[in-house]
JSON list of C-alpha atoms in Angstrom, two decimals:
[
{"chain": "X", "resi": 32, "resn": "MET", "atom": "CA", "xyz": [136.95, 81.43, 125.26]},
{"chain": "X", "resi": 33, "resn": "THR", "atom": "CA", "xyz": [140.01, 81.01, 127.82]},
{"chain": "X", "resi": 34, "resn": "ALA", "atom": "CA", "xyz": [138.73, 84.54, 129.48]},
{"chain": "X", "resi": 35, "resn": "LEU", "atom": "CA", "xyz": [134.93, 83.33, 129.47]},
{"chain": "X", "resi": 36, "resn": "LYS", "atom": "CA", "xyz": [135.62, 80.16, 131.18]},
{"chain": "X", "resi": 37, "resn": "LYS", "atom": "CA", "xyz": [137.72, 82.01, 134.01]},
{"chain": "X", "resi": 38, "resn": "ALA", "atom": "CA", "xyz": [134.81, 84.47, 134.44]},
{"chain": "X", "resi": 39, "resn": "THR", "atom": "CA", "xyz": [132.87, 84.02, 138.13]},
{"chain": "X", "resi": 40, "resn": "GLY", "atom": "CA", "xyz": [129.94, 86.47, 137.28]},
{"chain": "X", "resi": 41, "resn": "ASP", "atom": "CA", "xyz": [127.75, 87.17, 134.82]},
{"chain": "X", "resi": 42, "resn": "VAL", "atom": "CA", "xyz": [129.28, 87.73, 131.35]},
{"chain": "X", "resi": 43, "resn": "VAL", "atom": "CA", "xyz": [127.05, 89.45, 128.28]},
{"chain": "X", "resi": 44, "resn": "PHE", "atom": "CA", "xyz": [127.92, 89.65, 124.35]},
{"chain": "X", "resi": 45, "resn": "LYS", "atom": "CA", "xyz": [127.02, 92.93, 123.72]},
{"chain": "X", "resi": 46, "resn": "PHE", "atom": "CA", "xyz": [127.16, 94.82, 120.17]},
{"chain": "X", "resi": 47, "resn": "GLU", "atom": "CA", "xyz": [126.30, 98.52, 120.12]},
{"chain": "X", "resi": 48, "resn": "PRO", "atom": "CA", "xyz": [124.98, 100.23, 117.16]},
{"chain": "X", "resi": 49, "resn": "PHE", "atom": "CA", "xyz": [126.39, 102.91, 115.11]},
{"chain": "X", "resi": 50, "resn": "VAL", "atom": "CA", "xyz": [125.82, 106.64, 116.27]},
{"chain": "X", "resi": 51, "resn": "LEU", "atom": "CA", "xyz": [127.25, 109.61, 114.77]},
{"chain": "X", "resi": 52, "resn": "HIS", "atom": "CA", "xyz": [126.52, 113.18, 116.66]},
{"chain": "X", "resi": 53, "resn": "VAL", "atom": "CA", "xyz": [126.43, 116.01, 114.17]},
{"chain": "X", "resi": 54, "resn": "LEU", "atom": "CA", "xyz": [126.47, 119.38, 115.67]},
{"chain": "X", "resi": 55, "resn": "CYS", "atom": "CA", "xyz": [124.35, 121.44, 113.01]},
{"chain": "X", "resi": 56, "resn": "ARG", "atom": "CA", "xyz": [124.47, 125.51, 112.84]},
{"chain": "X", "resi": 57, "resn": "GLU", "atom": "CA", "xyz": [120.87, 125.72, 111.66]},
{"chain": "X", "resi": 58, "resn": "LEU", "atom": "CA", "xyz": [117.75, 123.42, 112.18]},
{"chain": "X", "resi": 59, "resn": "GLN", "atom": "CA", "xyz": [116.96, 123.04, 108.65]},
{"chain": "X", "resi": 60, "resn": "ASP", "atom": "CA", "xyz": [120.43, 121.68, 108.22]},
{"chain": "X", "resi": 61, "resn": "ALA", "atom": "CA", "xyz": [119.63, 119.20, 110.91]},
{"chain": "X", "resi": 62, "resn": "GLN", "atom": "CA", "xyz": [116.50, 118.42, 109.19]},
{"chain": "X", "resi": 63, "resn": "LEU", "atom": "CA", "xyz": [117.85, 117.66, 106.00]},
{"chain": "X", "resi": 64, "resn": "LEU", "atom": "CA", "xyz": [120.69, 115.53, 107.50]},
{"chain": "X", "resi": 65, "resn": "HIS", "atom": "CA", "xyz": [117.71, 113.80, 109.82]},
{"chain": "X", "resi": 66, "resn": "SER", "atom": "CA", "xyz": [115.64, 112.90, 106.21]},
{"chain": "X", "resi": 67, "resn": "LEU", "atom": "CA", "xyz": [118.71, 111.50, 104.38]},
{"chain": "X", "resi": 68, "resn": "ALA", "atom": "CA", "xyz": [119.66, 109.41, 107.38]},
{"chain": "X", "resi": 69, "resn": "ILE", "atom": "CA", "xyz": [116.19, 108.01, 107.79]},
{"chain": "X", "resi": 70, "resn": "ASP", "atom": "CA", "xyz": [115.83, 107.53, 103.89]},
{"chain": "X", "resi": 71, "resn": "SER", "atom": "CA", "xyz": [119.15, 105.78, 104.03]},
{"chain": "X", "resi": 72, "resn": "GLY", "atom": "CA", "xyz": [117.94, 103.19, 106.72]},
{"chain": "X", "resi": 73, "resn": "PHE", "atom": "CA", "xyz": [118.84, 104.93, 110.01]},
{"chain": "X", "resi": 74, "resn": "ARG", "atom": "CA", "xyz": [115.66, 104.49, 111.58]},
{"chain": "X", "resi": 75, "resn": "ASN", "atom": "CA", "xyz": [116.46, 105.60, 115.21]},
{"chain": "X", "resi": 76, "resn": "SER", "atom": "CA", "xyz": [117.84, 109.30, 113.84]},
{"chain": "X", "resi": 77, "resn": "GLY", "atom": "CA", "xyz": [116.80, 112.21, 115.51]},
{"chain": "X", "resi": 78, "resn": "ILE", "atom": "CA", "xyz": [117.24, 115.70, 116.34]},
{"chain": "X", "resi": 79, "resn": "THR", "atom": "CA", "xyz": [118.10, 117.30, 119.87]},
{"chain": "X", "resi": 80, "resn": "VAL", "atom": "CA", "xyz": [117.86, 121.13, 120.76]},
{"chain": "X", "resi": 81, "resn": "GLY", "atom": "CA", "xyz": [119.94, 121.71, 124.20]},
{"chain": "X", "resi": 82, "resn": "ARG", "atom": "CA", "xyz": [119.76, 124.57, 126.46]},
{"chain": "X", "resi": 83, "resn": "GLY", "atom": "CA", "xyz": [121.31, 127.67, 124.71]},
{"chain": "X", "resi": 84, "resn": "GLY", "atom": "CA", "xyz": [119.97, 126.56, 121.28]},
{"chain": "X", "resi": 85, "resn": "LYS", "atom": "CA", "xyz": [122.77, 123.87, 120.66]},
{"chain": "X", "resi": 86, "resn": "ILE", "atom": "CA", "xyz": [121.31, 121.66, 117.80]},
{"chain": "X", "resi": 87, "resn": "THR", "atom": "CA", "xyz": [122.49, 117.87, 117.67]},
{"chain": "X", "resi": 88, "resn": "MET", "atom": "CA", "xyz": [121.85, 115.28, 114.71]},
{"chain": "X", "resi": 89, "resn": "ALA", "atom": "CA", "xyz": [122.15, 112.08, 115.82]},
{"chain": "X", "resi": 90, "resn": "VAL", "atom": "CA", "xyz": [122.53, 109.41, 113.17]},
{"chain": "X", "resi": 91, "resn": "ARG", "atom": "CA", "xyz": [121.93, 106.00, 114.83]},
{"chain": "X", "resi": 92, "resn": "SER", "atom": "CA", "xyz": [121.48, 102.58, 113.27]},
{"chain": "X", "resi": 93, "resn": "THR", "atom": "CA", "xyz": [119.20, 99.56, 114.73]},
{"chain": "X", "resi": 94, "resn": "HIS", "atom": "CA", "xyz": [121.99, 97.10, 114.86]},
{"chain": "X", "resi": 95, "resn": "CYS", "atom": "CA", "xyz": [122.67, 96.00, 118.02]},
{"chain": "X", "resi": 96, "resn": "LEU", "atom": "CA", "xyz": [123.05, 92.94, 119.65]},
{"chain": "X", "resi": 97, "resn": "GLU", "atom": "CA", "xyz": [123.02, 91.99, 123.60]},
{"chain": "X", "resi": 98, "resn": "VAL", "atom": "CA", "xyz": [123.03, 88.28, 124.67]},
{"chain": "X", "resi": 99, "resn": "PRO", "atom": "CA", "xyz": [123.99, 86.74, 127.76]},
{"chain": "X", "resi": 100, "resn": "LEU", "atom": "CA", "xyz": [126.83, 84.00, 128.04]},
{"chain": "X", "resi": 101, "resn": "SER", "atom": "CA", "xyz": [127.17, 83.23, 131.52]},
{"chain": "X", "resi": 102, "resn": "HIS", "atom": "CA", "xyz": [125.46, 83.45, 134.99]},
{"chain": "X", "resi": 103, "resn": "LYS", "atom": "CA", "xyz": [127.30, 83.33, 138.11]},
{"chain": "X", "resi": 104, "resn": "GLY", "atom": "CA", "xyz": [130.29, 81.83, 136.51]},
{"chain": "X", "resi": 105, "resn": "ARG", "atom": "CA", "xyz": [128.43, 79.36, 134.92]},
{"chain": "X", "resi": 106, "resn": "LEU", "atom": "CA", "xyz": [128.54, 79.13, 130.90]},
{"chain": "X", "resi": 107, "resn": "MET", "atom": "CA", "xyz": [125.29, 79.00, 129.73]},
{"chain": "X", "resi": 108, "resn": "VAL", "atom": "CA", "xyz": [125.80, 78.60, 125.92]},
{"chain": "X", "resi": 109, "resn": "SER", "atom": "CA", "xyz": [128.40, 76.53, 123.84]},
{"chain": "X", "resi": 110, "resn": "GLU", "atom": "CA", "xyz": [131.24, 77.59, 121.98]},
{"chain": "X", "resi": 111, "resn": "GLU", "atom": "CA", "xyz": [129.82, 76.94, 118.84]},
{"chain": "X", "resi": 112, "resn": "TYR", "atom": "CA", "xyz": [126.99, 79.54, 119.74]},
{"chain": "X", "resi": 113, "resn": "ILE", "atom": "CA", "xyz": [129.49, 82.04, 120.71]},
{"chain": "X", "resi": 114, "resn": "GLU", "atom": "CA", "xyz": [131.05, 81.59, 117.27]},
{"chain": "X", "resi": 115, "resn": "PHE", "atom": "CA", "xyz": [127.97, 82.45, 115.63]},
{"chain": "X", "resi": 116, "resn": "LEU", "atom": "CA", "xyz": [127.41, 85.47, 117.49]},
{"chain": "X", "resi": 117, "resn": "VAL", "atom": "CA", "xyz": [130.78, 86.75, 116.61]},
{"chain": "X", "resi": 118, "resn": "HIS", "atom": "CA", "xyz": [129.89, 86.13, 112.94]},
{"chain": "X", "resi": 119, "resn": "VAL", "atom": "CA", "xyz": [126.31, 87.94, 113.38]},
{"chain": "X", "resi": 120, "resn": "ALA", "atom": "CA", "xyz": [127.85, 90.87, 114.97]},
{"chain": "X", "resi": 121, "resn": "ASN", "atom": "CA", "xyz": [130.74, 90.98, 112.26]},
{"chain": "X", "resi": 122, "resn": "GLN", "atom": "CA", "xyz": [127.75, 91.03, 109.55]},
{"chain": "X", "resi": 123, "resn": "LYS", "atom": "CA", "xyz": [126.31, 93.94, 111.61]},
{"chain": "X", "resi": 124, "resn": "MET", "atom": "CA", "xyz": [129.74, 95.96, 111.75]},
{"chain": "X", "resi": 125, "resn": "GLU", "atom": "CA", "xyz": [129.70, 95.62, 107.81]},
{"chain": "X", "resi": 126, "resn": "GLU", "atom": "CA", "xyz": [126.11, 96.82, 107.51]},
{"chain": "X", "resi": 127, "resn": "ASN", "atom": "CA", "xyz": [127.20, 99.70, 109.88]},
{"chain": "X", "resi": 128, "resn": "ILE", "atom": "CA", "xyz": [130.35, 100.36, 107.54]}
]
């Protein structure tokens, strides 16, 4: 809160979703992993085939959070709300684990 009160610009509270990149030898391996990821709830997962045939499977969660806290140095939310955001982000981290 001390650092936030000293901020002169815009401040955003941001929680990034879980991402795991797996390099696969065969497309079938990537497809199997993709099916497992989707069935496990990682709905944003996908397969990428790059130049040279490099196959990458990305396991991605949907647990993201991005909330503006201040604008031009002016705090736009209460300290209680920031504590709530931290609690929500910590819950999302537990879901990622």
